[in-house]
C-alpha positions as MATLAB code, in Angstrom:
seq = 'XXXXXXXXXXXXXXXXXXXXXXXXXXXXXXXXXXXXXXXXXXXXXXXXXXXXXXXXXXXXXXXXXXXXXXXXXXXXXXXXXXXXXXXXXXXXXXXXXXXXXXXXXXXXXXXXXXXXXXXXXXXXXXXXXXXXXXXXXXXXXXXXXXXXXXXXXXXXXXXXXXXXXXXX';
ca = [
     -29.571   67.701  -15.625;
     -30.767   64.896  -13.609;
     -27.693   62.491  -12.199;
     -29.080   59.540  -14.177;
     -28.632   61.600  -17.474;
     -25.062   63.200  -15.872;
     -23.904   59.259  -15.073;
     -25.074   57.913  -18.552;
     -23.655   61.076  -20.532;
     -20.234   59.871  -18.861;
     -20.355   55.962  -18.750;
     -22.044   55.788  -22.321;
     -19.918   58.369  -23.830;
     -18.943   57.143  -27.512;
     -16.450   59.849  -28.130;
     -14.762   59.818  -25.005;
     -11.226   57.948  -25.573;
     -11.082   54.284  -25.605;
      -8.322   53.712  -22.753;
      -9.828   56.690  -20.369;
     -13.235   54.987  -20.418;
     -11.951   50.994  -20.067;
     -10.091   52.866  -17.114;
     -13.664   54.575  -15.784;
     -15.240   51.311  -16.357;
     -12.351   49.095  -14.562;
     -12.324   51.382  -11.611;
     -16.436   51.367  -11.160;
     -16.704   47.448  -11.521;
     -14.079   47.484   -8.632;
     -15.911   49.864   -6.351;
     -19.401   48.230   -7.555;
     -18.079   44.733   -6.483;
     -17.252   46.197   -2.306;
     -20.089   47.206   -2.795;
     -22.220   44.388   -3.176;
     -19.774   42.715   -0.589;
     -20.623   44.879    1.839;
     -24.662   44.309    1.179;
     -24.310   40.555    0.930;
     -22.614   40.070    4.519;
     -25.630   41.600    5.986;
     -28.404   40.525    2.886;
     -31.476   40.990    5.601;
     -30.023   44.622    6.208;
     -32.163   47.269    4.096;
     -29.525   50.171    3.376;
     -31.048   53.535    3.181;
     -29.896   57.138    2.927;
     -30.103   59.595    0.707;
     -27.833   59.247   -2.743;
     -25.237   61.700   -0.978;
     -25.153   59.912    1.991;
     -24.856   56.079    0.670;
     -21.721   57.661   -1.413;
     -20.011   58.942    1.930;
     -20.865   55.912    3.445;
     -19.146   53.702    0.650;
     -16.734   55.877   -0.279;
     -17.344   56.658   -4.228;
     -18.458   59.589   -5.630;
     -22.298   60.388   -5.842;
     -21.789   59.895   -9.970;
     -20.179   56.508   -9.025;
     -23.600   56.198   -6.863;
     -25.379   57.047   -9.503;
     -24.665   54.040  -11.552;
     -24.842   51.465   -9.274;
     -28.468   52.662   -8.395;
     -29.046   52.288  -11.820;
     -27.627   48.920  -12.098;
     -29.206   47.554   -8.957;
     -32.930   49.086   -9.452;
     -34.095   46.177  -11.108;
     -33.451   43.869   -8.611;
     -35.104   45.657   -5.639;
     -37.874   45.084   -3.728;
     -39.025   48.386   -3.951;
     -37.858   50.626   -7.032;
     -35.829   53.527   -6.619;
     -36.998   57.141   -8.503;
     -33.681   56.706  -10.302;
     -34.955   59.117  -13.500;
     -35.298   62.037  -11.385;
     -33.493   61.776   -8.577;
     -30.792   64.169   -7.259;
     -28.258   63.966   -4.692;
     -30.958   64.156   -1.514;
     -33.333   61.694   -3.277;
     -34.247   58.792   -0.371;
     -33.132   55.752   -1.704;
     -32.936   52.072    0.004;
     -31.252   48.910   -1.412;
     -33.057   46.602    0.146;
     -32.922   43.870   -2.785;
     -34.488   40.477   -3.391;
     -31.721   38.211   -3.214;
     -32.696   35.612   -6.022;
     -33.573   38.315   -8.194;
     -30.444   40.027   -7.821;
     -28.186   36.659   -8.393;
     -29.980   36.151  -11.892;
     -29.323   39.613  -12.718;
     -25.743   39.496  -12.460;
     -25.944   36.208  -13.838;
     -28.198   37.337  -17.000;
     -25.697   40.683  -17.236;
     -22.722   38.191  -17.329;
     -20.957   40.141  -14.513;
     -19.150   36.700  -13.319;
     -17.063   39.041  -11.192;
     -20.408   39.467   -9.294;
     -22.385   36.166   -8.745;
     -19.114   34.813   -8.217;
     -18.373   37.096   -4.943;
     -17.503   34.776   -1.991;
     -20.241   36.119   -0.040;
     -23.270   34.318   -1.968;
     -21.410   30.833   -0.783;
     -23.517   32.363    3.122;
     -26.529   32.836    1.017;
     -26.562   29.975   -0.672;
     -25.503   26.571   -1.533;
     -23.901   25.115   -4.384;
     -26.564   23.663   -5.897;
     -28.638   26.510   -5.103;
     -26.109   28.912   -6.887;
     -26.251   26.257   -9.807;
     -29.710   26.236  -10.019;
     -30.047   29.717  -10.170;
     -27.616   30.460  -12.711;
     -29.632   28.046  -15.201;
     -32.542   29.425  -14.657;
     -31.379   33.227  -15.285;
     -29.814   31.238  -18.668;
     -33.122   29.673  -19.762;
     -34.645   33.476  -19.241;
     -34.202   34.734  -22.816;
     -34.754   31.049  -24.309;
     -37.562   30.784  -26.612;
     -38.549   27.352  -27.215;
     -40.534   26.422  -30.259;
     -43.175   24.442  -29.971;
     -43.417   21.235  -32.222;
     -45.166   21.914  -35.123;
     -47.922   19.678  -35.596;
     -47.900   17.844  -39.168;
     -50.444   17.041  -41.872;
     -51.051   13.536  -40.862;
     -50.528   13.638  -37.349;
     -52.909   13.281  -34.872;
     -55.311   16.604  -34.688;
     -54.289   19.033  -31.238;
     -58.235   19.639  -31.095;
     -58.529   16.190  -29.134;
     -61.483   14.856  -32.108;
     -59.248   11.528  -33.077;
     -58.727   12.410  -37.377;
     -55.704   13.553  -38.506;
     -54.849   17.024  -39.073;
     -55.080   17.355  -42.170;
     -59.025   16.332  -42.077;
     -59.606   18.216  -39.226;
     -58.832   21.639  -38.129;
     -55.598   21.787  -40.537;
     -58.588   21.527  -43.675;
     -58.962   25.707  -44.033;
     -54.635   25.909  -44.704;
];
């Protein structure tokens, strides 16, 4: 079994008791968040190891590894093999940093785009700005829907209803 299916087979578990997984989940958000502390000091830095090694060097287990591969591989430069990899799969997290803000942002992880280490990164505003646009991401906007005796979209000057709205 590949880790990806072993990490998902644990986190996703729906018969697995309530309190032991809000425990698994508590404990991983904690050790995902120094994790992302320790990228954003150094944000130019491109970590890379193996799965095995980037565990040792952060001090979770390679499961725990796992999982935050699989939560960070959207936001990287370059995509990790995270579907087949095992525990001496070359990895690197070296992530695009706007990218990576919005998807905390869009995954409401507040406990993430809120780490003290973005306010380095950047500004206020910036950090405002950003955070509306990962908002407006999934916002469909409608466009005005033009009536029978308004103006025809074509450009030709008759209304609507005389011009391209006459087939309806």
């Amino acid at each position: 079994m590949a880790l990806l299916d072993e990490w998902r087979s644990v986190a996703y578990d729906q018969k697995a008791d309530k309190q032991k997984l809000q425990k698994f989940w508590t404990d991983y958000f904690n050790q995902e968040k120094e994790i992302y502390a320790q990228l954003l000091k150094n944000p130019d830095t491109v970590v890379k190891g193996t799965v095995k090694e980037l565990a040792e060097k952060y001090g979770i287990s390679i499961q725990t590894m796992t999982g935050f591969l699989d939560g960070i591989n959207d936001s990287l430069k370059e995509k990790n093999p995270i579907e087949t990899m095992d525990e001496n799969t070359e990895v690197n997290l070296g992530f695009d940093r706007e990218l990576l803000y919005k998807n905390m942002v869009d995954a409401k992880a507040d406990w993430l785009y809120n780490l003290p280490e973005w306010q380095s990164i950047y500004s206020d505003q910036e950090r405002h700005s950003l955070y509306l646009e990962a908002k407006k991401m999934h916002t469909i906007v409608k466009p005005k829907k033009v009536g029978r005796n308004d103006p025809c979209p074509c450009g030709s000057g008759k209304k609507y209803k005389y011009c391209c709205g006459r087939g309806l």
